[in-house]
PDB file of C-alpha atoms in Angstrom:
ATOM      1  CA  MET A  18       0.023  -0.075   0.089  1.00  0.00           C
ATOM      2  CA  PHE A  19       1.477   3.458  -0.787  1.00  0.00           C
ATOM      3  CA  ARG A  20       1.923   5.971   2.165  1.00  0.00           C
ATOM      4  CA  LEU A  21       2.637   9.494   2.250  1.00  0.00           C
ATOM      5  CA  SER A  22       4.972  10.339   4.972  1.00  0.00           C
ATOM      6  CA  PRO A  23       4.451  12.483   7.569  1.00  0.00           C
ATOM      7  CA  SER A  24       6.315  15.633   5.720  1.00  0.00           C
ATOM      8  CA  SER A  25       4.327  15.128   2.630  1.00  0.00           C
ATOM      9  CA  ILE A  26       1.193  15.500   4.527  1.00  0.00           C
ATOM     10  CA  LEU A  27       2.618  18.478   6.340  1.00  0.00           C
ATOM     11  CA  PHE A  28       3.214  20.075   2.781  1.00  0.00           C
ATOM     12  CA  SER A  29      -0.040  19.381   1.174  1.00  0.00           C
ATOM     13  CA  ILE A  30      -1.967  20.550   3.738  1.00  0.00           C
ATOM     14  CA  THR A  31       0.325  23.915   3.443  1.00  0.00           C
ATOM     15  CA  ILE A  32      -0.225  24.133  -0.181  1.00  0.00           C
ATOM     16  CA  SER A  33      -3.994  23.752   0.502  1.00  0.00           C
ATOM     17  CA  LEU A  34      -3.959  26.558   2.958  1.00  0.00           C
ATOM     18  CA  ILE A  35      -1.978  28.785   0.931  1.00  0.00           C
ATOM     19  CA  LEU A  36      -4.492  28.335  -2.243  1.00  0.00           C
ATOM     20  CA  CYS A  37      -7.395  28.912  -0.512  1.00  0.00           C
ATOM     21  CA  LEU A  38      -5.548  32.034   1.196  1.00  0.00           C
ATOM     22  CA  SER A  39      -4.875  33.079  -2.104  1.00  0.00           C
ATOM     23  CA  PHE A  40      -8.260  32.267  -3.496  1.00  0.00           C
ATOM     24  CA  SER A  41      -9.305  35.315  -1.413  1.00  0.00           C
ATOM     25  CA  SER A  42      -8.957  36.337   1.717  1.00  0.00           C
ATOM     26  CA  SER A  43     -11.973  37.566   2.224  1.00  0.00           C
ATOM     27  CA  ILE A  44     -14.605  34.812   1.010  1.00  0.00           C
ATOM     28  CA  ILE A  45     -14.213  33.222   4.192  1.00  0.00           C
ATOM     29  CA  ILE A  46     -17.001  30.989   5.636  1.00  0.00           C
ATOM     30  CA  ASN A  47     -17.387  31.280   9.431  1.00  0.00           C
ATOM     31  CA  PRO A  48     -19.799  28.103  10.940  1.00  0.00           C
ATOM     32  CA  SER A  49     -19.740  30.157  14.543  1.00  0.00           C
ATOM     33  CA  LYS A  50     -22.157  32.851  12.717  1.00  0.00           C
ATOM     34  CA  VAL A  51     -24.391  30.048  11.521  1.00  0.00           C
ATOM     35  CA  LYS A  52     -27.469  29.689  13.541  1.00  0.00           C
ATOM     36  CA  GLN A  53     -30.343  26.816  13.125  1.00  0.00           C
ATOM     37  CA  ILE A  54     -33.761  28.531  13.656  1.00  0.00           C
ATOM     38  CA  SER A  55     -35.843  25.548  12.285  1.00  0.00           C
ATOM     39  CA  TRP A  56     -35.521  21.933  11.242  1.00  0.00           C
ATOM     40  CA  LYS A  57     -38.853  22.264   9.401  1.00  0.00           C
ATOM     41  CA  PRO A  58     -38.034  23.586   7.280  1.00  0.00           C
ATOM     42  CA  ARG A  59     -34.597  23.400   7.183  1.00  0.00           C
ATOM     43  CA  ALA A  60     -33.486  27.232   8.000  1.00  0.00           C
ATOM     44  CA  PHE A  61     -30.260  29.212   9.146  1.00  0.00           C
ATOM     45  CA  VAL A  62     -28.816  32.385   9.726  1.00  0.00           C
ATOM     46  CA  TYR A  63     -25.273  33.629   8.906  1.00  0.00           C
ATOM     47  CA  GLU A  64     -25.101  36.810  10.949  1.00  0.00           C
ATOM     48  CA  GLY A  65     -22.719  39.356   9.089  1.00  0.00           C
ATOM     49  CA  PHE A  66     -22.717  37.560   5.530  1.00  0.00           C
ATOM     50  CA  LEU A  67     -22.236  40.758   4.087  1.00  0.00           C
ATOM     51  CA  THR A  68     -20.312  43.657   4.587  1.00  0.00           C
ATOM     52  CA  ASP A  69     -21.873  47.151   4.463  1.00  0.00           C
ATOM     53  CA  ALA A  70     -19.579  47.838   2.059  1.00  0.00           C
ATOM     54  CA  GLU A  71     -21.475  44.879  -0.412  1.00  0.00           C
ATOM     55  CA  CYS A  72     -24.627  46.087   0.848  1.00  0.00           C
ATOM     56  CA  ASP A  73     -24.293  49.361  -0.018  1.00  0.00           C
ATOM     57  CA  HIS A  74     -22.948  48.671  -3.618  1.00  0.00           C
ATOM     58  CA  LEU A  75     -26.288  46.267  -4.464  1.00  0.00           C
ATOM     59  CA  ILE A  76     -28.242  49.055  -3.296  1.00  0.00           C
ATOM     60  CA  SER A  77     -26.514  51.586  -5.464  1.00  0.00           C
ATOM     61  CA  LEU A  78     -26.467  49.018  -8.647  1.00  0.00           C
ATOM     62  CA  ALA A  79     -30.189  48.281  -8.089  1.00  0.00           C
ATOM     63  CA  LYS A  80     -31.602  52.183  -7.250  1.00  0.00           C
ATOM     64  CA  SER A  81     -32.015  53.601 -10.859  1.00  0.00           C
ATOM     65  CA  GLU A  82     -33.308  50.401 -12.482  1.00  0.00           C
ATOM     66  CA  LEU A  83     -36.001  49.070  -9.617  1.00  0.00           C
ATOM     67  CA  THR A  84     -39.633  48.174 -11.254  1.00  0.00           C
ATOM     68  CA  ARG A  85     -42.915  46.707  -9.578  1.00  0.00           C
ATOM     69  CA  SER A  86     -42.303  43.203  -8.526  1.00  0.00           C
ATOM     70  CA  HIS A  87     -44.263  40.534 -10.267  1.00  0.00           C
ATOM     71  CA  VAL A  88     -45.120  36.625  -9.444  1.00  0.00           C
ATOM     72  CA  ALA A  89     -45.449  33.573 -11.192  1.00  0.00           C
ATOM     73  CA  ASP A  90     -48.364  32.121 -11.800  1.00  0.00           C
ATOM     74  CA  ASN A  91     -48.872  29.094 -10.600  1.00  0.00           C
ATOM     75  CA  GLU A  92     -51.080  27.484 -13.639  1.00  0.00           C
ATOM     76  CA  SER A  93     -49.433  29.108 -16.876  1.00  0.00           C
ATOM     77  CA  GLY A  94     -46.065  30.049 -15.499  1.00  0.00           C
ATOM     78  CA  ASP A  95     -46.605  33.768 -16.535  1.00  0.00           C
ATOM     79  CA  SER A  96     -45.112  36.425 -15.018  1.00  0.00           C
ATOM     80  CA  LYS A  97     -47.670  38.898 -13.869  1.00  0.00           C
ATOM     81  CA  LEU A  98     -48.271  41.735 -11.546  1.00  0.00           C
ATOM     82  CA  SER A  99     -50.326  41.074  -7.928  1.00  0.00           C
ATOM     83  CA  GLU A 100     -51.297  42.808  -4.859  1.00  0.00           C
ATOM     84  CA  VAL A 101     -49.535  39.389  -3.200  1.00  0.00           C
ATOM     85  CA  ARG A 102     -46.195  40.765  -3.728  1.00  0.00           C
ATOM     86  CA  THR A 103     -45.951  44.758  -3.376  1.00  0.00           C
ATOM     87  CA  SER A 104     -42.302  45.434  -3.262  1.00  0.00           C
ATOM     88  CA  SER A 105     -40.215  46.936  -6.476  1.00  0.00           C
ATOM     89  CA  GLY A 106     -36.869  45.237  -7.419  1.00  0.00           C
ATOM     90  CA  MET A 107     -34.426  44.302 -10.343  1.00  0.00           C
ATOM     91  CA  PHE A 108     -32.195  41.533 -11.319  1.00  0.00           C
ATOM     92  CA  ILE A 109     -28.067  41.863 -11.069  1.00  0.00           C
ATOM     93  CA  GLU A 110     -26.656  39.488 -13.776  1.00  0.00           C
ATOM     94  CA  LYS A 111     -23.617  37.324 -12.686  1.00  0.00           C
ATOM     95  CA  ALA A 112     -20.255  38.590 -12.642  1.00  0.00           C
ATOM     96  CA  LYS A 113     -21.530  42.302 -13.295  1.00  0.00           C
ATOM     97  CA  ASP A 114     -18.689  43.165 -11.014  1.00  0.00           C
ATOM     98  CA  PRO A 115     -15.923  41.940  -8.745  1.00  0.00           C
ATOM     99  CA  ILE A 116     -17.993  42.696  -5.749  1.00  0.00           C
ATOM    100  CA  VAL A 117     -21.177  41.198  -7.231  1.00  0.00           C
ATOM    101  CA  SER A 118     -18.828  37.903  -8.249  1.00  0.00           C
ATOM    102  CA  GLY A 119     -16.950  37.689  -4.736  1.00  0.00           C
ATOM    103  CA  ILE A 120     -20.832  37.439  -3.186  1.00  0.00           C
ATOM    104  CA  GLU A 121     -21.768  34.795  -5.499  1.00  0.00           C
ATOM    105  CA  GLU A 122     -18.795  32.935  -4.247  1.00  0.00           C
ATOM    106  CA  LYS A 123     -19.508  33.488  -0.641  1.00  0.00           C
ATOM    107  CA  ILE A 124     -23.349  32.321  -1.868  1.00  0.00           C
ATOM    108  CA  ALA A 125     -21.636  29.101  -3.621  1.00  0.00           C
ATOM    109  CA  LEU A 126     -19.679  28.317  -0.478  1.00  0.00           C
ATOM    110  CA  LEU A 127     -21.967  28.500   2.216  1.00  0.00           C
ATOM    111  CA  THR A 128     -24.951  26.292   0.157  1.00  0.00           C
ATOM    112  CA  PHE A 129     -22.468  23.950  -1.172  1.00  0.00           C
ATOM    113  CA  LEU A 130     -24.365  24.396  -4.111  1.00  0.00           C
ATOM    114  CA  PRO A 131     -22.892  25.518  -7.630  1.00  0.00           C
ATOM    115  CA  LYS A 132     -22.914  29.177  -8.729  1.00  0.00           C
ATOM    116  CA  GLU A 133     -24.636  27.855 -12.118  1.00  0.00           C
ATOM    117  CA  ASN A 134     -27.464  26.425 -10.511  1.00  0.00           C
ATOM    118  CA  GLY A 135     -28.236  30.305  -8.763  1.00  0.00           C
ATOM    119  CA  GLU A 136     -30.904  32.753 -10.739  1.00  0.00           C
ATOM    120  CA  ASP A 137     -29.219  36.280 -10.884  1.00  0.00           C
ATOM    121  CA  ILE A 138     -29.412  37.909  -7.426  1.00  0.00           C
ATOM    122  CA  GLN A 139     -32.775  40.133  -6.946  1.00  0.00           C
ATOM    123  CA  VAL A 140     -32.389  43.346  -5.136  1.00  0.00           C
ATOM    124  CA  LEU A 141     -35.871  44.220  -3.575  1.00  0.00           C
ATOM    125  CA  ARG A 142     -37.546  47.863  -1.942  1.00  0.00           C
ATOM    126  CA  TYR A 143     -39.904  47.764   0.426  1.00  0.00           C
ATOM    127  CA  GLU A 144     -41.381  50.441   1.341  1.00  0.00           C
ATOM    128  CA  HIS A 145     -43.950  51.811   4.522  1.00  0.00           C
ATOM    129  CA  GLY A 146     -46.798  49.016   4.008  1.00  0.00           C
ATOM    130  CA  GLN A 147     -45.243  46.763   1.363  1.00  0.00           C
ATOM    131  CA  LYS A 148     -44.948  42.958   1.709  1.00  0.00           C
ATOM    132  CA  TYR A 149     -45.059  39.712   0.265  1.00  0.00           C
ATOM    133  CA  ASP A 150     -47.834  37.352   1.568  1.00  0.00           C
ATOM    134  CA  ASP A 151     -47.160  33.921   2.337  1.00  0.00           C
ATOM    135  CA  HIS A 152     -45.675  31.804  -0.835  1.00  0.00           C
ATOM    136  CA  TYR A 153     -43.575  28.931  -1.644  1.00  0.00           C
ATOM    137  CA  ASP A 154     -40.257  29.644  -3.600  1.00  0.00           C
ATOM    138  CA  TYR A 155     -40.507  26.442  -5.364  1.00  0.00           C
ATOM    139  CA  PHE A 156     -42.792  25.779  -8.734  1.00  0.00           C
ATOM    140  CA  THR A 157     -46.120  23.916  -9.559  1.00  0.00           C
ATOM    141  CA  ASP A 158     -46.025  24.884 -13.255  1.00  0.00           C
ATOM    142  CA  LYS A 159     -44.352  23.193 -15.861  1.00  0.00           C
ATOM    143  CA  VAL A 160     -42.570  25.959 -17.571  1.00  0.00           C
ATOM    144  CA  ASN A 161     -40.497  27.134 -14.492  1.00  0.00           C
ATOM    145  CA  LEU A 162     -39.935  23.657 -13.939  1.00  0.00           C
ATOM    146  CA  ALA A 163     -38.463  23.099 -17.256  1.00  0.00           C
ATOM    147  CA  ARG A 164     -35.161  25.332 -16.627  1.00  0.00           C
ATOM    148  CA  GLY A 165     -33.050  24.286 -13.323  1.00  0.00           C
ATOM    149  CA  GLY A 166     -35.726  22.094 -12.000  1.00  0.00           C
ATOM    150  CA  HIS A 167     -37.292  23.448  -8.495  1.00  0.00           C
ATOM    151  CA  ARG A 168     -35.563  25.946  -6.473  1.00  0.00           C
ATOM    152  CA  ILE A 169     -34.207  23.652  -3.531  1.00  0.00           C
ATOM    153  CA  ALA A 170     -33.010  26.287  -1.558  1.00  0.00           C
ATOM    154  CA  THR A 171     -33.181  30.525  -0.945  1.00  0.00           C
ATOM    155  CA  VAL A 172     -30.447  32.619   0.336  1.00  0.00           C
ATOM    156  CA  LEU A 173     -32.623  36.309   1.397  1.00  0.00           C
ATOM    157  CA  MET A 174     -29.262  38.814   2.364  1.00  0.00           C
ATOM    158  CA  TYR A 175     -30.521  41.696   3.923  1.00  0.00           C
ATOM    159  CA  LEU A 176     -29.255  45.096   2.979  1.00  0.00           C
ATOM    160  CA  SER A 177     -30.856  47.402   5.751  1.00  0.00           C
ATOM    161  CA  ASN A 178     -32.225  47.407   8.957  1.00  0.00           C
ATOM    162  CA  VAL A 179     -35.984  48.117   9.455  1.00  0.00           C
ATOM    163  CA  ALA A 180     -37.065  50.360  12.308  1.00  0.00           C
ATOM    164  CA  LYS A 181     -40.440  47.834  12.507  1.00  0.00           C
ATOM    165  CA  GLY A 182     -42.109  45.157  10.506  1.00  0.00           C
ATOM    166  CA  GLY A 183     -40.484  43.668   7.654  1.00  0.00           C
ATOM    167  CA  GLU A 184     -39.781  40.579   9.203  1.00  0.00           C
ATOM    168  CA  THR A 185     -39.659  37.107   6.955  1.00  0.00           C
ATOM    169  CA  VAL A 186     -41.816  34.672   8.408  1.00  0.00           C
ATOM    170  CA  PHE A 187     -42.408  30.912   8.579  1.00  0.00           C
ATOM    171  CA  PRO A 188     -46.217  30.178   9.744  1.00  0.00           C
ATOM    172  CA  GLU A 189     -45.856  26.515   8.997  1.00  0.00           C
ATOM    173  CA  ALA A 190     -42.756  25.749  10.619  1.00  0.00           C
ATOM    174  CA  GLU A 191     -42.872  23.320  13.072  1.00  0.00           C
ATOM    175  CA  GLN A 192     -41.662  25.013  17.049  1.00  0.00           C
ATOM    176  CA  GLU A 193     -40.121  23.249  19.795  1.00  0.00           C
ATOM    177  CA  ALA A 194     -41.317  24.396  23.008  1.00  0.00           C
ATOM    178  CA  PRO A 195     -40.626  26.447  24.914  1.00  0.00           C
ATOM    179  CA  ARG A 196     -38.301  27.898  21.853  1.00  0.00           C
ATOM    180  CA  ARG A 197     -38.566  31.281  21.005  1.00  0.00           C
ATOM    181  CA  LYS A 198     -40.737  32.307  17.582  1.00  0.00           C
ATOM    182  CA  SER A 199     -38.030  34.962  16.631  1.00  0.00           C
ATOM    183  CA  SER A 200     -34.208  34.038  15.614  1.00  0.00           C
ATOM    184  CA  SER A 201     -32.928  37.420  16.757  1.00  0.00           C
ATOM    185  CA  ALA A 202     -32.774  38.136  20.591  1.00  0.00           C
ATOM    186  CA  VAL A 203     -35.671  40.472  20.761  1.00  0.00           C
ATOM    187  CA  ALA A 204     -38.668  40.079  22.517  1.00  0.00           C
ATOM    188  CA  ASP A 205     -42.140  39.639  21.053  1.00  0.00           C
ATOM    189  CA  ASP A 206     -43.175  42.861  21.412  1.00  0.00           C
ATOM    190  CA  ASP A 207     -40.557  44.390  19.183  1.00  0.00           C
ATOM    191  CA  LEU A 208     -42.068  41.928  16.683  1.00  0.00           C
ATOM    192  CA  SER A 209     -45.135  42.880  14.136  1.00  0.00           C
ATOM    193  CA  GLU A 210     -48.167  41.082  14.587  1.00  0.00           C
ATOM    194  CA  CYS A 211     -47.221  39.322  11.312  1.00  0.00           C
ATOM    195  CA  ALA A 212     -43.891  38.081  12.229  1.00  0.00           C
ATOM    196  CA  LYS A 213     -45.818  36.360  15.675  1.00  0.00           C
ATOM    197  CA  ARG A 214     -47.628  33.863  13.847  1.00  0.00           C
ATOM    198  CA  GLY A 215     -44.741  31.688  13.499  1.00  0.00           C
ATOM    199  CA  ILE A 216     -41.052  31.300  13.519  1.00  0.00           C
ATOM    200  CA  SER A 217     -39.292  34.935  12.049  1.00  0.00           C
ATOM    201  CA  VAL A 218     -36.386  36.476  11.344  1.00  0.00           C
ATOM    202  CA  LYS A 219     -35.831  40.450  11.952  1.00  0.00           C
ATOM    203  CA  PRO A 220     -34.053  41.857   8.947  1.00  0.00           C
ATOM    204  CA  LYS A 221     -30.292  43.205  10.048  1.00  0.00           C
ATOM    205  CA  LYS A 222     -28.289  44.439   7.482  1.00  0.00           C
ATOM    206  CA  GLY A 223     -25.611  41.925   6.170  1.00  0.00           C
ATOM    207  CA  ASP A 224     -27.487  39.043   7.909  1.00  0.00           C
ATOM    208  CA  ALA A 225     -28.706  36.293   5.352  1.00  0.00           C
ATOM    209  CA  LEU A 226     -31.199  33.652   5.500  1.00  0.00           C
ATOM    210  CA  LEU A 227     -30.590  30.545   4.119  1.00  0.00           C
ATOM    211  CA  PHE A 228     -33.588  28.112   4.075  1.00  0.00           C
ATOM    212  CA  PHE A 229     -34.460  24.820   1.975  1.00  0.00           C
ATOM    213  CA  SER A 230     -37.577  24.309  -0.031  1.00  0.00           C
ATOM    214  CA  LEU A 231     -37.098  20.828  -0.618  1.00  0.00           C
ATOM    215  CA  HIS A 232     -36.403  17.903   1.598  1.00  0.00           C
ATOM    216  CA  PRO A 233     -33.149  15.933   1.370  1.00  0.00           C
ATOM    217  CA  THR A 234     -35.764  13.450  -0.878  1.00  0.00           C
ATOM    218  CA  ALA A 235     -35.965  16.444  -3.562  1.00  0.00           C
ATOM    219  CA  ILE A 236     -39.603  16.736  -2.542  1.00  0.00           C
ATOM    220  CA  PRO A 237     -41.399  20.230  -1.860  1.00  0.00           C
ATOM    221  CA  ASP A 238     -41.432  20.919   2.207  1.00  0.00           C
ATOM    222  CA  PRO A 239     -44.733  22.424   2.343  1.00  0.00           C
ATOM    223  CA  SER A 240     -43.608  24.013   5.717  1.00  0.00           C
ATOM    224  CA  SER A 241     -41.242  26.133   4.087  1.00  0.00           C
ATOM    225  CA  LEU A 242     -44.146  28.113   3.368  1.00  0.00           C
ATOM    226  CA  HIS A 243     -43.081  32.046   4.003  1.00  0.00           C
ATOM    227  CA  GLY A 244     -43.658  35.469   3.701  1.00  0.00           C
ATOM    228  CA  GLY A 245     -42.670  38.999   3.846  1.00  0.00           C
ATOM    229  CA  CYS A 246     -44.324  41.005   6.626  1.00  0.00           C
ATOM    230  CA  PRO A 247     -45.301  44.353   5.780  1.00  0.00           C
ATOM    231  CA  VAL A 248     -42.882  47.123   6.640  1.00  0.00           C
ATOM    232  CA  ILE A 249     -44.632  49.719   9.114  1.00  0.00           C
ATOM    233  CA  GLU A 250     -41.535  51.848  10.069  1.00  0.00           C
ATOM    234  CA  GLY A 251     -38.739  52.727   7.963  1.00  0.00           C
ATOM    235  CA  GLU A 252     -37.522  50.849   4.426  1.00  0.00           C
ATOM    236  CA  LYS A 253     -36.424  47.436   3.746  1.00  0.00           C
ATOM    237  CA  TRP A 254     -33.773  46.598   0.903  1.00  0.00           C
ATOM    238  CA  SER A 255     -33.169  42.890   0.634  1.00  0.00           C
ATOM    239  CA  ALA A 256     -31.538  40.702  -2.260  1.00  0.00           C
ATOM    240  CA  THR A 257     -32.808  37.097  -3.096  1.00  0.00           C
ATOM    241  CA  LYS A 258     -30.909  34.342  -4.566  1.00  0.00           C
ATOM    242  CA  TRP A 259     -32.910  31.295  -5.832  1.00  0.00           C
ATOM    243  CA  ILE A 260     -30.896  27.873  -6.516  1.00  0.00           C
ATOM    244  CA  HIS A 261     -32.120  25.196  -8.751  1.00  0.00           C
ATOM    245  CA  VAL A 262     -31.273  21.459  -8.741  1.00  0.00           C
ATOM    246  CA  ASP A 263     -29.515  21.476 -11.986  1.00  0.00           C
ATOM    247  CA  SER A 264     -27.930  24.106 -13.731  1.00  0.00           C
ATOM    248  CA  PHE A 265     -29.814  27.880 -14.560  1.00  0.00           C
ATOM    249  CA  ASP A 266     -27.301  28.792 -16.931  1.00  0.00           C
ATOM    250  CA  LYS A 267     -27.711  26.143 -19.556  1.00  0.00           C
ATOM    251  CA  ILE A 268     -27.611  27.499 -23.390  1.00  0.00           C
ATOM    252  CA  ILE A 269     -30.585  27.873 -24.642  1.00  0.00           C
ATOM    253  CA  GLU A 270     -30.529  26.926 -28.525  1.00  0.00           C
ATOM    254  CA  PRO A 271     -32.761  27.813 -31.139  1.00  0.00           C
ATOM    255  CA  SER A 272     -36.017  25.535 -31.935  1.00  0.00           C
ATOM    256  CA  GLY A 273     -39.044  25.912 -33.769  1.00  0.00           C
ATOM    257  CA  ASN A 274     -40.305  28.346 -35.618  1.00  0.00           C
ATOM    258  CA  CYS A 275     -38.806  32.246 -35.043  1.00  0.00           C
ATOM    259  CA  THR A 276     -41.932  33.592 -33.699  1.00  0.00           C
ATOM    260  CA  ASP A 277     -43.791  35.576 -30.895  1.00  0.00           C
ATOM    261  CA  SER A 278     -46.782  34.388 -29.127  1.00  0.00           C
ATOM    262  CA  ASN A 279     -47.836  37.586 -27.865  1.00  0.00           C
ATOM    263  CA  ASP A 280     -48.759  41.007 -29.283  1.00  0.00           C
ATOM    264  CA  HIS A 281     -47.116  42.385 -26.358  1.00  0.00           C
ATOM    265  CA  CYS A 282     -43.797  40.584 -26.860  1.00  0.00           C
ATOM    266  CA  ASP A 283     -41.724  43.707 -27.845  1.00  0.00           C
ATOM    267  CA  LYS A 284     -42.633  46.142 -25.648  1.00  0.00           C
ATOM    268  CA  TRP A 285     -41.559  43.702 -22.724  1.00  0.00           C
ATOM    269  CA  ALA A 286     -38.499  42.840 -24.642  1.00  0.00           C
ATOM    270  CA  ALA A 287     -37.621  46.500 -24.313  1.00  0.00           C
ATOM    271  CA  LEU A 288     -38.501  46.500 -20.853  1.00  0.00           C
ATOM    272  CA  GLY A 289     -36.102  43.712 -20.299  1.00  0.00           C
ATOM    273  CA  GLU A 290     -38.443  40.894 -19.584  1.00  0.00           C
ATOM    274  CA  CYS A 291     -35.948  38.581 -21.651  1.00  0.00           C
ATOM    275  CA  THR A 292     -33.614  39.017 -18.457  1.00  0.00           C
ATOM    276  CA  ASN A 293     -36.052  39.510 -15.841  1.00  0.00           C
ATOM    277  CA  ASN A 294     -38.422  36.692 -16.796  1.00  0.00           C
ATOM    278  CA  PRO A 295     -36.718  34.390 -19.093  1.00  0.00           C
ATOM    279  CA  GLU A 296     -38.989  31.301 -18.163  1.00  0.00           C
ATOM    280  CA  TYR A 297     -41.768  32.745 -19.851  1.00  0.00           C
ATOM    281  CA  MET A 298     -39.954  34.948 -22.614  1.00  0.00           C
ATOM    282  CA  VAL A 299     -37.463  32.922 -23.929  1.00  0.00           C
ATOM    283  CA  GLY A 300     -38.137  28.993 -22.586  1.00  0.00           C
ATOM    284  CA  THR A 301     -36.007  26.114 -22.723  1.00  0.00           C
ATOM    285  CA  PRO A 302     -35.711  23.654 -26.133  1.00  0.00           C
ATOM    286  CA  GLN A 303     -38.000  21.424 -24.522  1.00  0.00           C
ATOM    287  CA  LEU A 304     -40.700  24.372 -23.665  1.00  0.00           C
ATOM    288  CA  PRO A 305     -39.798  27.521 -26.075  1.00  0.00           C
ATOM    289  CA  GLY A 306     -40.760  30.403 -24.914  1.00  0.00           C
ATOM    290  CA  TYR A 307     -43.790  32.941 -25.851  1.00  0.00           C
ATOM    291  CA  CYS A 308     -41.244  35.883 -27.143  1.00  0.00           C
ATOM    292  CA  ARG A 309     -38.283  34.028 -28.883  1.00  0.00           C
ATOM    293  CA  ARG A 310     -38.323  36.861 -31.750  1.00  0.00           C
ATOM    294  CA  SER A 311     -38.218  39.797 -29.269  1.00  0.00           C
ATOM    295  CA  CYS A 312     -35.672  38.258 -27.348  1.00  0.00           C
ATOM    296  CA  LYS A 313     -33.292  37.363 -30.478  1.00  0.00           C
ATOM    297  CA  VAL A 314     -32.555  34.081 -29.619  1.00  0.00           C
ATOM    298  CA  CYS A 315     -33.708  32.727 -32.592  1.00  0.00           C
TER     299      CYS A 315
END
């Protein structure tokens, strides 16, 4: 049997450490900063995941391009406006700049999931009274499932503090008595009524909430139901990374007739929906989108 000498082992460890440090001294995941808040669903908070500079940078990239947020229709997969979600937001493309690339690297290290499985980071702003009603991050329609499959995990990064409200709440989470309902060391009186419905996370600038929408068996987890509570005082900024079970970056090859199936495709394309809503606009080789001509993919 071939065996390494102690000196060879030490050399290998030293080289590994040098490579890790040279990779990026700033990209370090500290397990002691991770707090488990629930097992059903599996949810964890990483304290100080982003620096203040990283938070401010994401906000600065998003401010001038915010539009009203959409939701995916459960039957058709179409993107549509809804009072269920009243925030405004935009997507930041991967590797847009070195700071965004660094954040993408940290997310991959935290989740142990490939970068190519993730969607672009979505930055959201919630003003007074704005919220996101209870919902699942996994899909029930074939259109969205065709690209990358289900969303297996979500990383929700808080880019600002919120004076009152704006919590993320899991109303169906299994609670263990006498477990506190909030992941933060705050009295229940400091939580909004919305947040008291289940296990909740109070927004804190730089913190990141990681939760899984699927069981380890890849079956959707109903206990992952979650919502964004209304902002009562202040303003809430957040950044979301949705991660799929398969690559979300697969190149979509042209197929079929190069046509648009909706008269509004050219207008939607001009508004950036080819990037913001690729599932509907572009689709996949198996399920072509409705605006392939306007998105210039054929």
